[in-house]
XYZ file of C-alpha atoms in Angstrom:
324
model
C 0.000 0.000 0.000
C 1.376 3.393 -1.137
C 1.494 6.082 1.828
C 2.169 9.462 1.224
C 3.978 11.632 4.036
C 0.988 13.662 4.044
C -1.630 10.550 4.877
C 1.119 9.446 7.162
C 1.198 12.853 9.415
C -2.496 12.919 9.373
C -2.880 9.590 10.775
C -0.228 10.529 13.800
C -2.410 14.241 14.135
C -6.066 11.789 14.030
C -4.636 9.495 16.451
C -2.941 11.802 18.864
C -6.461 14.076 18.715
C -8.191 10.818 19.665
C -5.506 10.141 22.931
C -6.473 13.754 23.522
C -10.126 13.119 23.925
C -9.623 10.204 25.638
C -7.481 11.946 28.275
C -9.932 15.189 28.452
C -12.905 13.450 28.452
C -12.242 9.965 30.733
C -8.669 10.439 32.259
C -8.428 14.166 33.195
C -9.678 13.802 36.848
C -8.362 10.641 38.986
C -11.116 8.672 39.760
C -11.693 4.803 40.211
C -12.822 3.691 36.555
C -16.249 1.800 36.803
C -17.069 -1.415 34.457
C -19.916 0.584 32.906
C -17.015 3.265 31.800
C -14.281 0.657 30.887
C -16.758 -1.408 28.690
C -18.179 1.617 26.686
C -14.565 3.285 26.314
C -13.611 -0.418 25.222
C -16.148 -0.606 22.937
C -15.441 2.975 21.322
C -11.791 2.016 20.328
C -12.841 -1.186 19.010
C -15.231 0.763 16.674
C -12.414 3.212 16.388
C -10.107 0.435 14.650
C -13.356 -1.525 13.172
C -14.070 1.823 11.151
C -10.317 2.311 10.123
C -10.042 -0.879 8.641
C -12.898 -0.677 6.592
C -11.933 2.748 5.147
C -8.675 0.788 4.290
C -10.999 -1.439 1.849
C -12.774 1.800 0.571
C -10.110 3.742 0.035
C -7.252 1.352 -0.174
C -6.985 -2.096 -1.036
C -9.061 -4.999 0.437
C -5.705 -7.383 1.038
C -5.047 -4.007 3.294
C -7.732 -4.349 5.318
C -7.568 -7.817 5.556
C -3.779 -7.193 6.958
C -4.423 -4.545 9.049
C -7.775 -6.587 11.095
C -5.281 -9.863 11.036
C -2.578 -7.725 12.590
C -5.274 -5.729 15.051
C -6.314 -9.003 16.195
C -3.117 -10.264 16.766
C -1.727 -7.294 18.910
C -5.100 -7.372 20.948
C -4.299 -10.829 21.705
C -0.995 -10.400 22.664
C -1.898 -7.369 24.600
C -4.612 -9.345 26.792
C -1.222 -11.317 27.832
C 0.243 -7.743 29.118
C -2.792 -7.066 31.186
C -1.499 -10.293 33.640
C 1.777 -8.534 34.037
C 0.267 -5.217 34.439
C -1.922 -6.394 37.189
C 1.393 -7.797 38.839
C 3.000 -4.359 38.569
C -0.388 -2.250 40.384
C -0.044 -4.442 42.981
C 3.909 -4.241 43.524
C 3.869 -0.185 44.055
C 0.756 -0.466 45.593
C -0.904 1.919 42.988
C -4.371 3.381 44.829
C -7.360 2.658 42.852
C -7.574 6.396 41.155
C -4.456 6.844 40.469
C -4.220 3.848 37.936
C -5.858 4.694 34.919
C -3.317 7.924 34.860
C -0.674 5.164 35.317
C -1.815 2.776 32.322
C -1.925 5.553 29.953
C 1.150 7.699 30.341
C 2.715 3.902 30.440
C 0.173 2.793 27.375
C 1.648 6.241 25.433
C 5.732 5.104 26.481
C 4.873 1.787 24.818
C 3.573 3.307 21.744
C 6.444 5.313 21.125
C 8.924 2.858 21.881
C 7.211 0.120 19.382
C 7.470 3.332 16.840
C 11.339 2.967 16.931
C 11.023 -0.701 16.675
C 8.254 -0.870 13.703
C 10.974 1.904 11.759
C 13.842 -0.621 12.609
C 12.231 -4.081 11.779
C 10.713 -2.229 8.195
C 14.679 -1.041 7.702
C 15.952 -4.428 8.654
C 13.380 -6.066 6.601
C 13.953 -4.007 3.530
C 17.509 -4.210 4.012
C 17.789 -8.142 4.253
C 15.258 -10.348 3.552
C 17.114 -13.075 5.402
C 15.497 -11.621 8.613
C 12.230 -13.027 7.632
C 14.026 -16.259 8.902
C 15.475 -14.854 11.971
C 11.570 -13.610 12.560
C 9.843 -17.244 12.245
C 12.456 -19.165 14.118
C 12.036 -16.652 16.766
C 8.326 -17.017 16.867
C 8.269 -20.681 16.357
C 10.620 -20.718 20.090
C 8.462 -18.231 21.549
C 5.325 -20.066 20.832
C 7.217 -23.778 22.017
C 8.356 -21.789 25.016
C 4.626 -20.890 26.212
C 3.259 -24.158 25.528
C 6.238 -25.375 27.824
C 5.973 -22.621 30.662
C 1.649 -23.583 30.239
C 2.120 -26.968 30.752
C 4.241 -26.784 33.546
C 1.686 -24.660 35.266
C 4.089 -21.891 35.735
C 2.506 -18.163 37.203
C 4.175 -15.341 37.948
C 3.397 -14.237 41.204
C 5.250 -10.942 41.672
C 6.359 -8.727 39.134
C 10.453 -9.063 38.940
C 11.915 -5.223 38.512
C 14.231 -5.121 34.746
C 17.357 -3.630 34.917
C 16.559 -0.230 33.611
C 14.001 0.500 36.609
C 16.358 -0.760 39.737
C 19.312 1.113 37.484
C 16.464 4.426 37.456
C 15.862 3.879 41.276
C 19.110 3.454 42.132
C 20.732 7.012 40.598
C 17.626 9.010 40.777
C 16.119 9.593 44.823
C 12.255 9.123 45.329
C 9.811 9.961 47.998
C 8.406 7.148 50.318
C 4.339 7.560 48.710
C 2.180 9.380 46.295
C 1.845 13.072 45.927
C -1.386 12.879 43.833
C -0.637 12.414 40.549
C 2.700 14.368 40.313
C 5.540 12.735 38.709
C 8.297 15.013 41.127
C 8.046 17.180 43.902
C 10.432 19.149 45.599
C 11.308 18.132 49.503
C 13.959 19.982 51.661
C 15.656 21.858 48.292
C 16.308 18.311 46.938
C 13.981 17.377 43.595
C 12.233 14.077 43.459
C 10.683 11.496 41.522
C 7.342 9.821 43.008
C 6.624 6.157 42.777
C 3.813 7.545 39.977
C 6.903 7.567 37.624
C 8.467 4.408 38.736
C 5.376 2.657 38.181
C 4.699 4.498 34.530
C 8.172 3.637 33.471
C 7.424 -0.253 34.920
C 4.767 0.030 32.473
C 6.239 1.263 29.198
C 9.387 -0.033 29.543
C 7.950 -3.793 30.521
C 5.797 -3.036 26.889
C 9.277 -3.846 25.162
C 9.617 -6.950 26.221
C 6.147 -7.827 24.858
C 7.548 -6.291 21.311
C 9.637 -8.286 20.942
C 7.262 -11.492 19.782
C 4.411 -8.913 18.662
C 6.668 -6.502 16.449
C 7.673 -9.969 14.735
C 4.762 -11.332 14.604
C 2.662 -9.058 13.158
C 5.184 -8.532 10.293
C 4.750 -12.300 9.300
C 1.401 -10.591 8.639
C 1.885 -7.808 6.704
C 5.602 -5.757 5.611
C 3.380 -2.894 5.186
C 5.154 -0.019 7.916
C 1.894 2.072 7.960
C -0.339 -0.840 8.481
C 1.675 -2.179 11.555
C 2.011 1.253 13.071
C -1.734 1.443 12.811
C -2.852 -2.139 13.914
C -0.440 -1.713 17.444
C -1.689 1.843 17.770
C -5.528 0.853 18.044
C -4.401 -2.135 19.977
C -2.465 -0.310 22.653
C -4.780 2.740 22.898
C -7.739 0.619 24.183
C -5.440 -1.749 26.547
C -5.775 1.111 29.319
C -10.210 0.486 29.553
C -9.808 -3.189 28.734
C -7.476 -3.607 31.951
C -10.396 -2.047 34.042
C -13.063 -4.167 32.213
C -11.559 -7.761 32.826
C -9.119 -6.996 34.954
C -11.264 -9.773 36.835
C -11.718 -12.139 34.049
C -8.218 -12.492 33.343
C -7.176 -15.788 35.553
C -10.189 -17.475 33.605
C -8.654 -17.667 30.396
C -6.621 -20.603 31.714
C -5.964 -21.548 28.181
C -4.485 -18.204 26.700
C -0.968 -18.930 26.909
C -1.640 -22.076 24.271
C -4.255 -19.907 21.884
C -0.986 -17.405 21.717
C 1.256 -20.151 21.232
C -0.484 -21.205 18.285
C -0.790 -17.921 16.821
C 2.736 -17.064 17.230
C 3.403 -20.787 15.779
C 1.248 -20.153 13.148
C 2.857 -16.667 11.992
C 6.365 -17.874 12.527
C 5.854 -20.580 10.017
C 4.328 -18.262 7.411
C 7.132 -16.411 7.868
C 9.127 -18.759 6.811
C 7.306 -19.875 4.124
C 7.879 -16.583 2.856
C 11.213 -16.478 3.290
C 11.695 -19.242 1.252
C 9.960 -17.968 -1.189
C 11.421 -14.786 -1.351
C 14.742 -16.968 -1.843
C 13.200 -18.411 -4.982
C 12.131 -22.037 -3.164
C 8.609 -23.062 -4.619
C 6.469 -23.262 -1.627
C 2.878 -22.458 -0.985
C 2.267 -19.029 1.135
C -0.372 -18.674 3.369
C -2.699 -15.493 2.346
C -4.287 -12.998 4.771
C -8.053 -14.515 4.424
C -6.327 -17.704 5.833
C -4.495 -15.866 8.637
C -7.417 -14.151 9.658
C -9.579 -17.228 9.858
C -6.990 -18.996 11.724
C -6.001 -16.062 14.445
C -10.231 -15.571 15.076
C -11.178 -19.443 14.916
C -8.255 -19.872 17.883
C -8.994 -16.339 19.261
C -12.831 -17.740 20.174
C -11.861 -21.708 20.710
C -8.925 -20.242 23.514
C -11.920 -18.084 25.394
C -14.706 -20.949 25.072
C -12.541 -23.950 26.395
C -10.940 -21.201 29.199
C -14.525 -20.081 30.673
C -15.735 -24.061 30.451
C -12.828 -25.162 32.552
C -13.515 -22.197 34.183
C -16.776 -22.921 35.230
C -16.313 -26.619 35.602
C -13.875 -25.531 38.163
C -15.690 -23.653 40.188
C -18.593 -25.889 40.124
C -16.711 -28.865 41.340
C -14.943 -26.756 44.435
C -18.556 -25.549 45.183
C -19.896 -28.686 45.676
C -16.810 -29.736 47.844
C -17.340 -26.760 50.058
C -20.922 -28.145 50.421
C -19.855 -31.079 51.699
């Protein structure tokens, strides 16, 4: 798909107009963010992106909009994997109830940015040497092997585990002991400050790149189209922030969402491969977007159906041994 500069900086100006509403209208004031909020502010970005891709069909391409709802869907996915660690990181700093949609989208905005820089570098490495298309599926391939492995073993993360860039920030830079509102420094005895309200932003955004790393690859086994995967992680990560709030409590149901990724990222990895070899002259079949999308939504609904009926089983069966 051919993007002009001009299309391009009116997409950044649309979206960063629509972050602006969002922050005027829903994240202006700290306040503790109700379901009834979080579901129809969930419901407006997905009818943000919904809309998007179809004026990619009606004013693009239709192989377009197929790539950009495959690569939506995709990122969503993924990001429903964040939310776990997310809820891991609230609880570490102790984040009070208002204060944490502030938190998820100053981190949800650091996130964006930084998968910017790596959508520019993956499109230059990919343009550069299409060898990497290799480097891409293998990686994907061991990522997916690696969750099936870490999901079978049963293995939860407990307690978020600080990276080396935040213990390195709170190590140099001084902090005070609790909030101050929703400042990110204050000033105390002449001496300036951070507040744990930028500790825990930075947790957020900076955590985001490890979750790039799969979903930057993985949604370029999708579509080598720059403007498209800019696009699809944009409307995925700008709707993360309401979807936390809205099942924030559903999340430990969807016991099987570590294999529904798995296969996903197996699934891309190998088409990415495919393609590789084909770009390398081997005659191999490639796997087209209408089969991609089928394949990410049949898994995407069979991963939530089997989770809540395990669910649900699960709870029935400790109900009736409580009753006994």
């Amino acid at each position: 798909m051919d993007v002009s500069l001009t299309l391009w900086g009116l997409t950044i100006v649309g979206l960063c107009a629509l972050i602006a509403v969002d922050f005027f209208i829903g994240g202006r004031k700290p306040h503790e963010v109700s379901l009834k909020e979080a579901g129809v502010w969930t419901g407006v970005w997905i009818v943000l992106a919904a809309l998007f891709g179809v004026g990619l069909w009606l004013f693009g391409t239709a192989e377009a909009s197929g790539e950009f709802f495959a690569g939506y869907l995709t990122e969503k996915s993924l990001s429903v994997d964040n939310l776990f660690v997310f809820v891991l990181i609230m609880a570490k700093f102790a984040v009070p109830a208002a204060y944490q949609q502030r938190v998820l989208m100053v981190g949800v905005l650091i996130a964006l940015v930084l998968r910017a820089v790596f959508i520019a570098a993956g499109a230059a490495m990919i343009s550069a040497f299409s060898w990497v298309f290799f480097i891409f599926g293998a990686f994907l391939v061991w990522t997916a092997w690696k969750l099936i492995q870490e999901a079978r073993a049963g293995h939860e993360q407990d307690e978020y585990e600080e990276n080396r860039f935040l213990k390195t920030v709170e190590r140099r830079f001084p902090s005070t002991e609790g909030y101050q509102g929703t400042k990110l420094f204050v000033v105390e005895n002449g001496r300036r400050l951070m507040t744990p309200m930028l500790i825990v932003m930075l947790a957020i955004g900076s955590t985001d790149v490890l979750f790039a790393l799969d979903s930057i690859p993985a949604i370029f086994g999708l579509t080598q189209d720059p403007y498209i995967v800019f696009t699809a992680n944009a409307f995925a990560l700008m709707g993360l922030r309401q979807l936390y709030f809205l099942i924030g409590g559903l999340l430990k149901k969807l016991v099987h969402l570590s294999y529904g990724l798995s296969v996903i990222l197996g699934f891309i990895g190998v088409k990415l491969v495919l393609h590789a070899l084909h770009e390398t002259g081997v005659h191999v079949p490639e796997i087209s977007i209408p089969v991609s999308l089928g394949v990410i939504c049949a898994v995407l609904v069979v991963t939530t159906v089997t989770s809540l009926a395990v669910t649900r089983r699960d709870e029935r069966r400790d109900e009736k041994k409580a009753g006994v």
